Coordinates of C-alpha atoms in Angstrom, one line a residue:
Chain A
X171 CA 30.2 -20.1 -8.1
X172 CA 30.7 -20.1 -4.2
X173 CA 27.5 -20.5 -2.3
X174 CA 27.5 -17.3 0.2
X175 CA 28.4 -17.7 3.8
X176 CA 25.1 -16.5 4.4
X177 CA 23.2 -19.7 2.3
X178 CA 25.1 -21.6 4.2
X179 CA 24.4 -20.4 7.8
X180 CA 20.7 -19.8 6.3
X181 CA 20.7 -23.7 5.3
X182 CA 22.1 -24.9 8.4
X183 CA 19.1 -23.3 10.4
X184 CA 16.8 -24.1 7.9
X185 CA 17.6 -28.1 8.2
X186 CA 17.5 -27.3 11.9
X187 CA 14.3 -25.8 12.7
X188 CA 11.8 -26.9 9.9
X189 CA 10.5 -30.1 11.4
X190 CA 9.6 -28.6 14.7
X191 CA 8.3 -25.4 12.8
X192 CA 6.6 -27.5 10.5
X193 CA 4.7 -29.5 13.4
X194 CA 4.3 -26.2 14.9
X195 CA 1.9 -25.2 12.7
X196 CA 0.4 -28.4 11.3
X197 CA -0.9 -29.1 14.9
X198 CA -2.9 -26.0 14.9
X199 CA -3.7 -25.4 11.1
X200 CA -6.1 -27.6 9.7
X201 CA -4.9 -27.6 6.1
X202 CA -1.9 -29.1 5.3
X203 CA -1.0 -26.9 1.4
X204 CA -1.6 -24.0 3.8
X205 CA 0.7 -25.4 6.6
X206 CA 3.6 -26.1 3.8
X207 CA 2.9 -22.3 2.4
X208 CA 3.2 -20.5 6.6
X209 CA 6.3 -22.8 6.6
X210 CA 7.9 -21.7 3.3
X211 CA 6.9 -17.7 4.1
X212 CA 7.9 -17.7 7.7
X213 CA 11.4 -19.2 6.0
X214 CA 10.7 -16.7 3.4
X215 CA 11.3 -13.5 5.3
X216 CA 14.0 -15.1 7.8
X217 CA 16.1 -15.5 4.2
X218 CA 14.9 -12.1 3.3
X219 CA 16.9 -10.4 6.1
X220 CA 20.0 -13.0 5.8
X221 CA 20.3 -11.5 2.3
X222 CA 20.5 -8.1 3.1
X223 CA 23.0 -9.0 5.3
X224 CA 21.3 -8.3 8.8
X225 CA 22.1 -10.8 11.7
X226 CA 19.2 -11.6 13.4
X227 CA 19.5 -12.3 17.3
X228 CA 17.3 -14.9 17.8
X229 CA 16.2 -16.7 14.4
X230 CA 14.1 -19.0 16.2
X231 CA 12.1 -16.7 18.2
X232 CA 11.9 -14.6 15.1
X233 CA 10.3 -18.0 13.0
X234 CA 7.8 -18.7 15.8
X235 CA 6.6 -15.3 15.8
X236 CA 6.3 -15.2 11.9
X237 CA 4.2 -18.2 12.1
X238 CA 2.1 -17.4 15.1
X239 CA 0.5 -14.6 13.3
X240 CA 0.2 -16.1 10.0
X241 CA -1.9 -18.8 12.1
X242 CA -3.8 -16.4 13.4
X243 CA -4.7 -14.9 10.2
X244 CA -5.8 -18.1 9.1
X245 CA -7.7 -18.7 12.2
X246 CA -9.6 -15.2 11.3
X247 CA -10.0 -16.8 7.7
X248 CA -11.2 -20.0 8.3
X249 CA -12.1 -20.3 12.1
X250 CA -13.1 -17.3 13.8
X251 CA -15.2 -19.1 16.2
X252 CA -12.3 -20.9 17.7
X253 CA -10.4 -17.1 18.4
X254 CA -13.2 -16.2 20.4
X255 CA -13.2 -19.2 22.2
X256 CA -9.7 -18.8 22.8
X257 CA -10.7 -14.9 24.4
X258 CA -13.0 -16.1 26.9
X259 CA -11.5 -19.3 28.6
X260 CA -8.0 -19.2 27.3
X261 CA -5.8 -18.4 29.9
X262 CA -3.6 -16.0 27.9
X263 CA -3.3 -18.9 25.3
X264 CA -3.0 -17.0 21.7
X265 CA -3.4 -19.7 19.6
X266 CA -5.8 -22.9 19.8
X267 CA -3.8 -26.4 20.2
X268 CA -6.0 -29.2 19.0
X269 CA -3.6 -31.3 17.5
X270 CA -5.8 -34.5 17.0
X271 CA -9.3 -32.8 15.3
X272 CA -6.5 -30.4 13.7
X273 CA -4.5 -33.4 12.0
X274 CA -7.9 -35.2 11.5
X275 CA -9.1 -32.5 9.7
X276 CA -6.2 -32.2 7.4
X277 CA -5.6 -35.7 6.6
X278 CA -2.5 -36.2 8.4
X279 CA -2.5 -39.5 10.2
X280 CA -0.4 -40.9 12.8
X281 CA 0.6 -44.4 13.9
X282 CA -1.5 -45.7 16.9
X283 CA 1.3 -44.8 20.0
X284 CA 1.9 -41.4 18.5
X285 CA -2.3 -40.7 18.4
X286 CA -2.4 -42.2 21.9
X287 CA 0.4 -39.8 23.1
X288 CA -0.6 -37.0 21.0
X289 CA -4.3 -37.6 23.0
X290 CA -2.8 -37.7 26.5
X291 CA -1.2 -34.7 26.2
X292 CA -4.7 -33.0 24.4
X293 CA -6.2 -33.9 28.0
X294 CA -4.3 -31.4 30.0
X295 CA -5.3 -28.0 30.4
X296 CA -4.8 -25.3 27.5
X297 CA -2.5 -23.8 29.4
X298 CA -0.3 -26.7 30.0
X299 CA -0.3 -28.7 26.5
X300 CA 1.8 -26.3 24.5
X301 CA 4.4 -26.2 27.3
X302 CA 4.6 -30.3 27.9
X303 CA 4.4 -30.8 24.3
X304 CA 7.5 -28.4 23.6
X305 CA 9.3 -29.9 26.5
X306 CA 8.4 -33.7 25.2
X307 CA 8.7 -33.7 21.8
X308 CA 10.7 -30.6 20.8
X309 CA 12.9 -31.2 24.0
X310 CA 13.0 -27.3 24.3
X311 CA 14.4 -26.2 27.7
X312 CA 12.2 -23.7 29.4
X313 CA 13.5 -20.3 28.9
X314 CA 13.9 -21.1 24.9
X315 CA 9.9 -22.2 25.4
X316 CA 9.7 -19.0 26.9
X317 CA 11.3 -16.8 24.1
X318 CA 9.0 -18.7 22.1
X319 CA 5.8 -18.0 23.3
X320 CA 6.4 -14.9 25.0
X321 CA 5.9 -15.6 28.6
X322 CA 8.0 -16.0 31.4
X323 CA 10.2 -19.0 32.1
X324 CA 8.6 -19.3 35.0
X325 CA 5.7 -19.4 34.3
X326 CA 7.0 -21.8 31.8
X327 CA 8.5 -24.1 34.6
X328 CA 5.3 -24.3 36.8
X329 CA 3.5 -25.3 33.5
X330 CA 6.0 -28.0 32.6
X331 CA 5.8 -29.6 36.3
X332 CA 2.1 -29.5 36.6
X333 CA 1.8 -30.9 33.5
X334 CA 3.9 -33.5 33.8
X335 CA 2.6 -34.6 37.3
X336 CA -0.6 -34.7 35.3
X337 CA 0.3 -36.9 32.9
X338 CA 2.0 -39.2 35.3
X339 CA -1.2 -39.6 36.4
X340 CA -3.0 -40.8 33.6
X341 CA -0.3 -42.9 32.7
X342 CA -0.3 -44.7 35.5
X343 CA -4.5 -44.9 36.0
X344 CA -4.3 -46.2 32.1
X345 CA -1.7 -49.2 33.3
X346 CA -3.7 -50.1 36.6
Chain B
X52 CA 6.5 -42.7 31.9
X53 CA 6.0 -46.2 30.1
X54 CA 7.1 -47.5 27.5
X55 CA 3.9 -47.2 24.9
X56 CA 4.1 -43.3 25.3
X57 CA 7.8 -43.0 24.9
X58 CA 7.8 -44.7 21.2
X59 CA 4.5 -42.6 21.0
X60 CA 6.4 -39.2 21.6
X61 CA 9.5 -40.9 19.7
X62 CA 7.1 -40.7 16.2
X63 CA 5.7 -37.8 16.8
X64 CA 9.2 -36.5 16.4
X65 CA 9.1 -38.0 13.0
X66 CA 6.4 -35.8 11.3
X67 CA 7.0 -33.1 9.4
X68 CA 7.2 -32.2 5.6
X69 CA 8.6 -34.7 3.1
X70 CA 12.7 -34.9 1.8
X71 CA 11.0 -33.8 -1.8
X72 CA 8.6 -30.6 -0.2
X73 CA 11.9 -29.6 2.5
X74 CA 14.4 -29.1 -0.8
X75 CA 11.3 -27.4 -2.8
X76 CA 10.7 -25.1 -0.4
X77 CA 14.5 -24.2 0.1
X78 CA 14.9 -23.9 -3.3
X79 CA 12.2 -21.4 -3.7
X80 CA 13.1 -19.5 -1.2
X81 CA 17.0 -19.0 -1.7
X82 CA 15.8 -18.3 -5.4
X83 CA 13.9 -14.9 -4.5
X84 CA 15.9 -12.1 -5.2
X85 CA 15.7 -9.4 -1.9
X86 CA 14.0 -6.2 -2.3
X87 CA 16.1 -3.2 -3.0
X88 CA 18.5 -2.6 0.0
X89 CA 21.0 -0.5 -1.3
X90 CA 23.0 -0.5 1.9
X91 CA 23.1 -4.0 2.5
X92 CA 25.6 -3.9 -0.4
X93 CA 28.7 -3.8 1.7
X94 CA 27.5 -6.7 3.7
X95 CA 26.7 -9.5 1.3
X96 CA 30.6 -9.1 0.4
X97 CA 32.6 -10.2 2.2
X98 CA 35.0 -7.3 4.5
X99 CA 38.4 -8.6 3.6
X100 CA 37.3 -8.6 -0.1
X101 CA 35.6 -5.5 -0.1
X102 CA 38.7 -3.3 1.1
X103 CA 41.2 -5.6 -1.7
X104 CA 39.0 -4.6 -4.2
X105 CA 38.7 -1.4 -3.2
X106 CA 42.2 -1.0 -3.4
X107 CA 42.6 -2.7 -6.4
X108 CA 40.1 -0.3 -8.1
X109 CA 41.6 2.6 -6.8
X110 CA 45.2 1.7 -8.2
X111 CA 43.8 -0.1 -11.3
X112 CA 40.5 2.1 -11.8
X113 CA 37.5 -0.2 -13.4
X114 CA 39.9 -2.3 -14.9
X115 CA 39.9 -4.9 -12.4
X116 CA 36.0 -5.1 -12.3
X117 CA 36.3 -5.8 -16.3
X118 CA 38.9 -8.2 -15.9
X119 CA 37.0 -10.0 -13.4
X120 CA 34.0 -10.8 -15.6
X121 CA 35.7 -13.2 -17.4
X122 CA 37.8 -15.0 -14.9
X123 CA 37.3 -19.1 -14.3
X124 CA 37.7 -20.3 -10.8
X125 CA 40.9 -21.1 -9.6
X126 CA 42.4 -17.5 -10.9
X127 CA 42.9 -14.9 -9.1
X128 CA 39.9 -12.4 -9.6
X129 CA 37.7 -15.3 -9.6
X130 CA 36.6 -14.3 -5.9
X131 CA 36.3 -10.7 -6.9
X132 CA 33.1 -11.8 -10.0
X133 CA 31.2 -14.1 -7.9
X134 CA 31.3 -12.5 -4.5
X135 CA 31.7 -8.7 -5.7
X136 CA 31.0 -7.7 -9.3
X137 CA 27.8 -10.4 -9.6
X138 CA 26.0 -9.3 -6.1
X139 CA 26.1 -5.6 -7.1
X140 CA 24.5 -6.5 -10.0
X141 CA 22.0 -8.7 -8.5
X142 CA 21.0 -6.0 -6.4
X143 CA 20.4 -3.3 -8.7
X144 CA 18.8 -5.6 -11.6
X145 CA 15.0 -5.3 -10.6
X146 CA 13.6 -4.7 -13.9
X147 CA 11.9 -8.0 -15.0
X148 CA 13.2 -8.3 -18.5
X149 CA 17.1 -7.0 -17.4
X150 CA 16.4 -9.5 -14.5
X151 CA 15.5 -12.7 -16.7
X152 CA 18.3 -11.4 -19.2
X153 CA 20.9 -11.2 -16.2
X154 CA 20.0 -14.2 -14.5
X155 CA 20.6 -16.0 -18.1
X156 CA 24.4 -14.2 -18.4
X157 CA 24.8 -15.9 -15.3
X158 CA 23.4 -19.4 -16.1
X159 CA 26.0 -19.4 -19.4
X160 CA 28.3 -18.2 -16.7
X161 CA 28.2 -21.3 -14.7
X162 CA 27.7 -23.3 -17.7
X163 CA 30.9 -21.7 -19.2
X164 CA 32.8 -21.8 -15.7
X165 CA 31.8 -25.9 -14.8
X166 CA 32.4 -26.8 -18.7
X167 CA 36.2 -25.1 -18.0
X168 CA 36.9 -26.9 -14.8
X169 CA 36.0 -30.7 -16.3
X170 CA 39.1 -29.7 -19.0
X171 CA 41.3 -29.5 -16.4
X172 CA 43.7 -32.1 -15.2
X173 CA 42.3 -32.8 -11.3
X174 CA 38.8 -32.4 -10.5
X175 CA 37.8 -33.3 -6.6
X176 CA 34.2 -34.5 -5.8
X177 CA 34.2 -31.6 -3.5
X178 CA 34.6 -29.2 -6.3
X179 CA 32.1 -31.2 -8.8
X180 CA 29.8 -30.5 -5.9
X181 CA 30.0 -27.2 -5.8
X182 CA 29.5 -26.6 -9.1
X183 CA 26.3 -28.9 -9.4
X184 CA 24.8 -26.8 -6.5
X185 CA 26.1 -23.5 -8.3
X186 CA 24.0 -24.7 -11.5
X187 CA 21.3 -25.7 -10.1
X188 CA 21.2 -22.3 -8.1
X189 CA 21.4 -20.7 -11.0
X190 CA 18.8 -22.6 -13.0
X191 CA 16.4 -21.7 -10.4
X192 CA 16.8 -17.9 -10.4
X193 CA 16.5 -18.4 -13.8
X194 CA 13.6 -19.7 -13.6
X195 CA 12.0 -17.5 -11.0
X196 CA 13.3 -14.5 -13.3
X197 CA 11.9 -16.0 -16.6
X198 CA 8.2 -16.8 -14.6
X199 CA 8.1 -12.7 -13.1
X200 CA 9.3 -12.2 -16.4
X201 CA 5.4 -13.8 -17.8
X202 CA 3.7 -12.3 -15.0
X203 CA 4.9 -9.0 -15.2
X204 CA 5.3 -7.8 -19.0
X205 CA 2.5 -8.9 -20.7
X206 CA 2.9 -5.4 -23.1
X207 CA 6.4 -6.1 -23.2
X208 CA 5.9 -9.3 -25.7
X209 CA 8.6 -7.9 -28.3
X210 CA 11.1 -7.8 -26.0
X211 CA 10.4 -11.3 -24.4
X212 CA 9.7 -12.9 -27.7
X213 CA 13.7 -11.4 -28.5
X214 CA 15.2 -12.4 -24.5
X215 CA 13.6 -16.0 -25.7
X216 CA 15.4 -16.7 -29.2
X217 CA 18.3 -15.5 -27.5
X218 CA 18.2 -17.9 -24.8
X219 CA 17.5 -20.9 -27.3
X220 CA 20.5 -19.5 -29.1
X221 CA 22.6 -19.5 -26.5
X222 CA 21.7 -22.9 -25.5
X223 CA 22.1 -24.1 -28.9
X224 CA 25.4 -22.5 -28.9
X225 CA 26.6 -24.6 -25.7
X226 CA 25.3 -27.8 -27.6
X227 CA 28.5 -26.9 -30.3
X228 CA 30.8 -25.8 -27.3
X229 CA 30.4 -29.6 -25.4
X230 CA 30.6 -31.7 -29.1
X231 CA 34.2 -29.5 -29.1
X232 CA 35.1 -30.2 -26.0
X233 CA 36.9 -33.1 -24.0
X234 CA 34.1 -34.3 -23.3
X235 CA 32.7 -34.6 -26.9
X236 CA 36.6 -35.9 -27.8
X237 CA 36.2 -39.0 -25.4
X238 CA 33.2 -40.2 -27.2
X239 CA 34.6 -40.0 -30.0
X240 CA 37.5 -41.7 -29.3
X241 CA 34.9 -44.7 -27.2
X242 CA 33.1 -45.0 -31.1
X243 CA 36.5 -45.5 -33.0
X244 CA 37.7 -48.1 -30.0
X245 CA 34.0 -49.8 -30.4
X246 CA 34.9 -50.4 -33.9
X247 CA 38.4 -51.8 -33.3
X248 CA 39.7 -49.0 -35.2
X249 CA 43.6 -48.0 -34.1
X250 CA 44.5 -44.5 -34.1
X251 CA 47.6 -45.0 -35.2
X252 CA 48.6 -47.9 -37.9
X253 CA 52.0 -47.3 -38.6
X254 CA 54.6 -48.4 -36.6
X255 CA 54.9 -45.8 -33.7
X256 CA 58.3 -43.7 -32.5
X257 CA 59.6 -44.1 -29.1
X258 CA 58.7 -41.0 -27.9
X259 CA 54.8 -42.0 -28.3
X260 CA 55.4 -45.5 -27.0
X261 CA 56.6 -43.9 -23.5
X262 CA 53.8 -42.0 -23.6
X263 CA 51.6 -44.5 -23.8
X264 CA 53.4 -46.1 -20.5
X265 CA 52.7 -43.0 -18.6
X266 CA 48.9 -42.3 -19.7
X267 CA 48.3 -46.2 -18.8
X268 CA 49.4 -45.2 -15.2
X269 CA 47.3 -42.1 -15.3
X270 CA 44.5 -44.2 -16.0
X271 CA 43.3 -44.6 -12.3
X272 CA 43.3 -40.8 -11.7
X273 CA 41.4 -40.3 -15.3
X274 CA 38.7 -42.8 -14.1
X275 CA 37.9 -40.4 -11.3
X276 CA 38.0 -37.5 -13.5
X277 CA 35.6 -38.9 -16.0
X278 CA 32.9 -39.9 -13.2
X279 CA 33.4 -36.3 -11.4
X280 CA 33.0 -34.6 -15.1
X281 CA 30.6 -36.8 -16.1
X282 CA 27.9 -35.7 -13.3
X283 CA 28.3 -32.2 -14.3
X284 CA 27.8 -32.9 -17.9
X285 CA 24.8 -34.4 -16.8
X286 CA 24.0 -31.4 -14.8
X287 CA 24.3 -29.3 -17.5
X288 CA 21.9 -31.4 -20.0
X289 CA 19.1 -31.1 -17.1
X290 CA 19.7 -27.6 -16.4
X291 CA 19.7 -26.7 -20.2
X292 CA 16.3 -29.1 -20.4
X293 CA 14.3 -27.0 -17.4
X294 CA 15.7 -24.1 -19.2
X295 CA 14.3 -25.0 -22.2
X296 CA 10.8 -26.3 -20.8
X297 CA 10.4 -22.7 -19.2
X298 CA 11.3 -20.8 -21.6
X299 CA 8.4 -22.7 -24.0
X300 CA 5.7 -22.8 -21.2
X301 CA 6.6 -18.5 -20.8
X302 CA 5.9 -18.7 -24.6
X303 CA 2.3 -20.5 -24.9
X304 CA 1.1 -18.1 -21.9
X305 CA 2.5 -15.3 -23.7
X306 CA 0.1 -16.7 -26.9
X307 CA -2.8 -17.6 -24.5
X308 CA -3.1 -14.1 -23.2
X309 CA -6.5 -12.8 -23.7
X310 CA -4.7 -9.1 -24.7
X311 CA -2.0 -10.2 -26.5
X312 CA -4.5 -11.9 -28.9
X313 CA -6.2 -8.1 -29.2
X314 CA -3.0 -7.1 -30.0
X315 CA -2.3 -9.2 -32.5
X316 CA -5.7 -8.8 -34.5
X317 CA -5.0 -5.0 -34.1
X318 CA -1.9 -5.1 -35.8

């Protein structure tokens, strides 16, 4: 009759990270059944190692990962132009992040400020827009965008600024 | 940065799946059952339990595991079926016919365990709680047990068509059990009130007259009780409902099976 201390911890995390995992993924895959199905797998196998009792260090990271490469699979499915983009100007960038066409495409709309934001920060560089965007609207620190995407917090950092200064920028040419 | 893209980044915060897809998707998931790990074992229990048991079975022998199986929470080896006895089971129940038929025991177990607890005296929203989210647990796994059940045993029809009367048995049987019990009572009582019929027309002894003083005061704490027992009743009839509708739908792919048919004209 007693839910397990592990459904509970499981839960807790669950109601924690699904949002942000969820927006994770829908900015990047342009289907939004397939989206719901990376989400309920990625949770999946996290509650697959909860059950058999092992403590995983970093549940988050461990999510992220899970879903970055079921993206990519469906990038090799559906897109593979846009991997091979990715290869040649990238910048180290795994994963495409064209939130706007990506949400278009799937039928997800927005209210007007969120597009507008959403647009501004699709003007920075591939390199910076995943960084901002986690910082923004996540509110992820830097080293736990690091863990995330693999690279180094500082890198991480120098992203962040630049791509804030950017953005200041615009902001402030769009008011003049 | 101004004001426009603040709200902007503010709603962006806001998308992500709906209330309804969040709790389907949890439910889904924490109704898998894990692949085979036969040493995880030790570490679904909890440590504190897992040496008192073992000691208990070691002085007792299997005799506390059997007397666990049919203990109601709130008793002492209570803690020993749900978080000991049941989880070994779970784990080495694969088989998709044992599964569905296990997953079943424990449905009625639930069932038999939440219809004990609204016959007691106290009931705390915290406990009706719990035992909402046990049965719907269960009915899940159930669920998920009866559908791998269809996928997987398309020869085994015999032994699904038997695991199927059996469960619509069982369900009947629980229809008797909740007219018996206090439950079934109150309503009873309610029709007779309704009518303006008197339990008792003869002129009553003292004795019943004081305890008609003190159930009067009761009355408060009974109010609570009803509305606690009352969602679980209702919990039951839904869970008994989804068990139903499954086990049907299992049945009708069972006869739309292309091979069973060949079967069937072979026979």
């Amino acid at each position: 009759m007693d839910i397990s201390n592990e459904e509970q911890q499981f839960s807790t995390l669950y109601k924690r990270e699904i949002d942000a995992l969820f927006r994770y993924t829908a900015f990047r895959v342009a289907d939004r059944d397939e989206v719901l199905d990376i989400v309920q797998d990625v949770f999946s196998a996290l509650w697959s190692q909860y059950r058999i009792g092992r403590s995983i260090v970093n549940p988050r990271a461990f999510l992220y990962a899970s879903a970055r490469n079921r993206i990519i699979d469906w990038y090799r499915r559906a897109k593979p132009a846009s991997l091979d983009q990715l290869r040649n100007d990238g910048d180290g960038e795994e994963l495409p992040f064209e939130p706007i066409d990506t949400l278009a495409e799937a039928q997800i709309t927005l209210g007007a400020e969120a597009h507008q934001a959403l647009a501004l920060i699709e003007e920075l560089p591939l390199a910076y827009r995943q960084a901002v965007y986690l910082r923004l609207v996540e509110e992820l620190l830097p080293h736990e965008i690091a863990e995330l995407t693999g690279q180094s917090a500082n890198v991480i950092s120098i992203r962040i600024s630049r791509g804030l200064a950017l953005l200041r920028k615009k902001l402030h040419n769009n008011t003049l | 940065m101004n004001e426009q893209f603040k709200k902007g980044i503010d709603e962006l915060r806001k998308l992500g799946p709906t209330y309804a897809e969040r709790e389907e998707i949890f439910a889904r998931i924490t109704a898998v059952h894990p692949a085979r790990a036969p040493f995880g074992i030790l570490r679904i229990m909890h440590l504190r339990l897992v040496y008192l048991s073992v000691l208990l079975i070691i002085l007792a022998g299997g005799a506390v595991a059997r007397a666990a199986e049919g203990s109601l929470p709130g008793q002492l080896l209570y803690p020993v079926k749900v978080r000991v006895t049941e989880p070994v089971r779970d784990v080495l129940t694969v088989e998709p016919a044992a599964r569905a038929r296990w997953e079943s025991q424990k449905l009625e177990r639930r069932i038999d365990e939440a219809i004990a607890l609204t016959e007691r005296k106290e009931l705390t929203q915290e406990q009706s709680q719990k035992i909402e989210a046990a049965l719907t647990h269960s009915a899940s796994t159930t669920i998920v047990a009866l559908q791998e059940l269809t996928k997987k045993s398309f020869e085994k029809d015999e032994e699904e068509r038997e695991l199927h009367r059996e469960l619509e048995e069982k369900l009947k049987e629980h229809e008797e059990l909740f007219k018996k019990s206090s439950y079934g009572a109150e309503t009873q009582e309610k029709r007779e009130e309704k009518k303006g019929v008197q339990p008792q027309q003869k002129r009553e002894p003292e004795e019943n007259v004081e305890k008609r003083t003190r159930e009067n005061k009761e009355g408060d704490e009974k109010n609570e009780l009803k509305k606690n027992t009352e969602r679980i009743e209702q919990k039951i009839r839904t869970v008994r409902e989804e068990i139903k509708k499954e086990s049907e739908r299992s049945k009708k792919e069972q006869k739309k099976d292309p091979r069973n048919q060949e079967r069937r004209e072979r026979n």
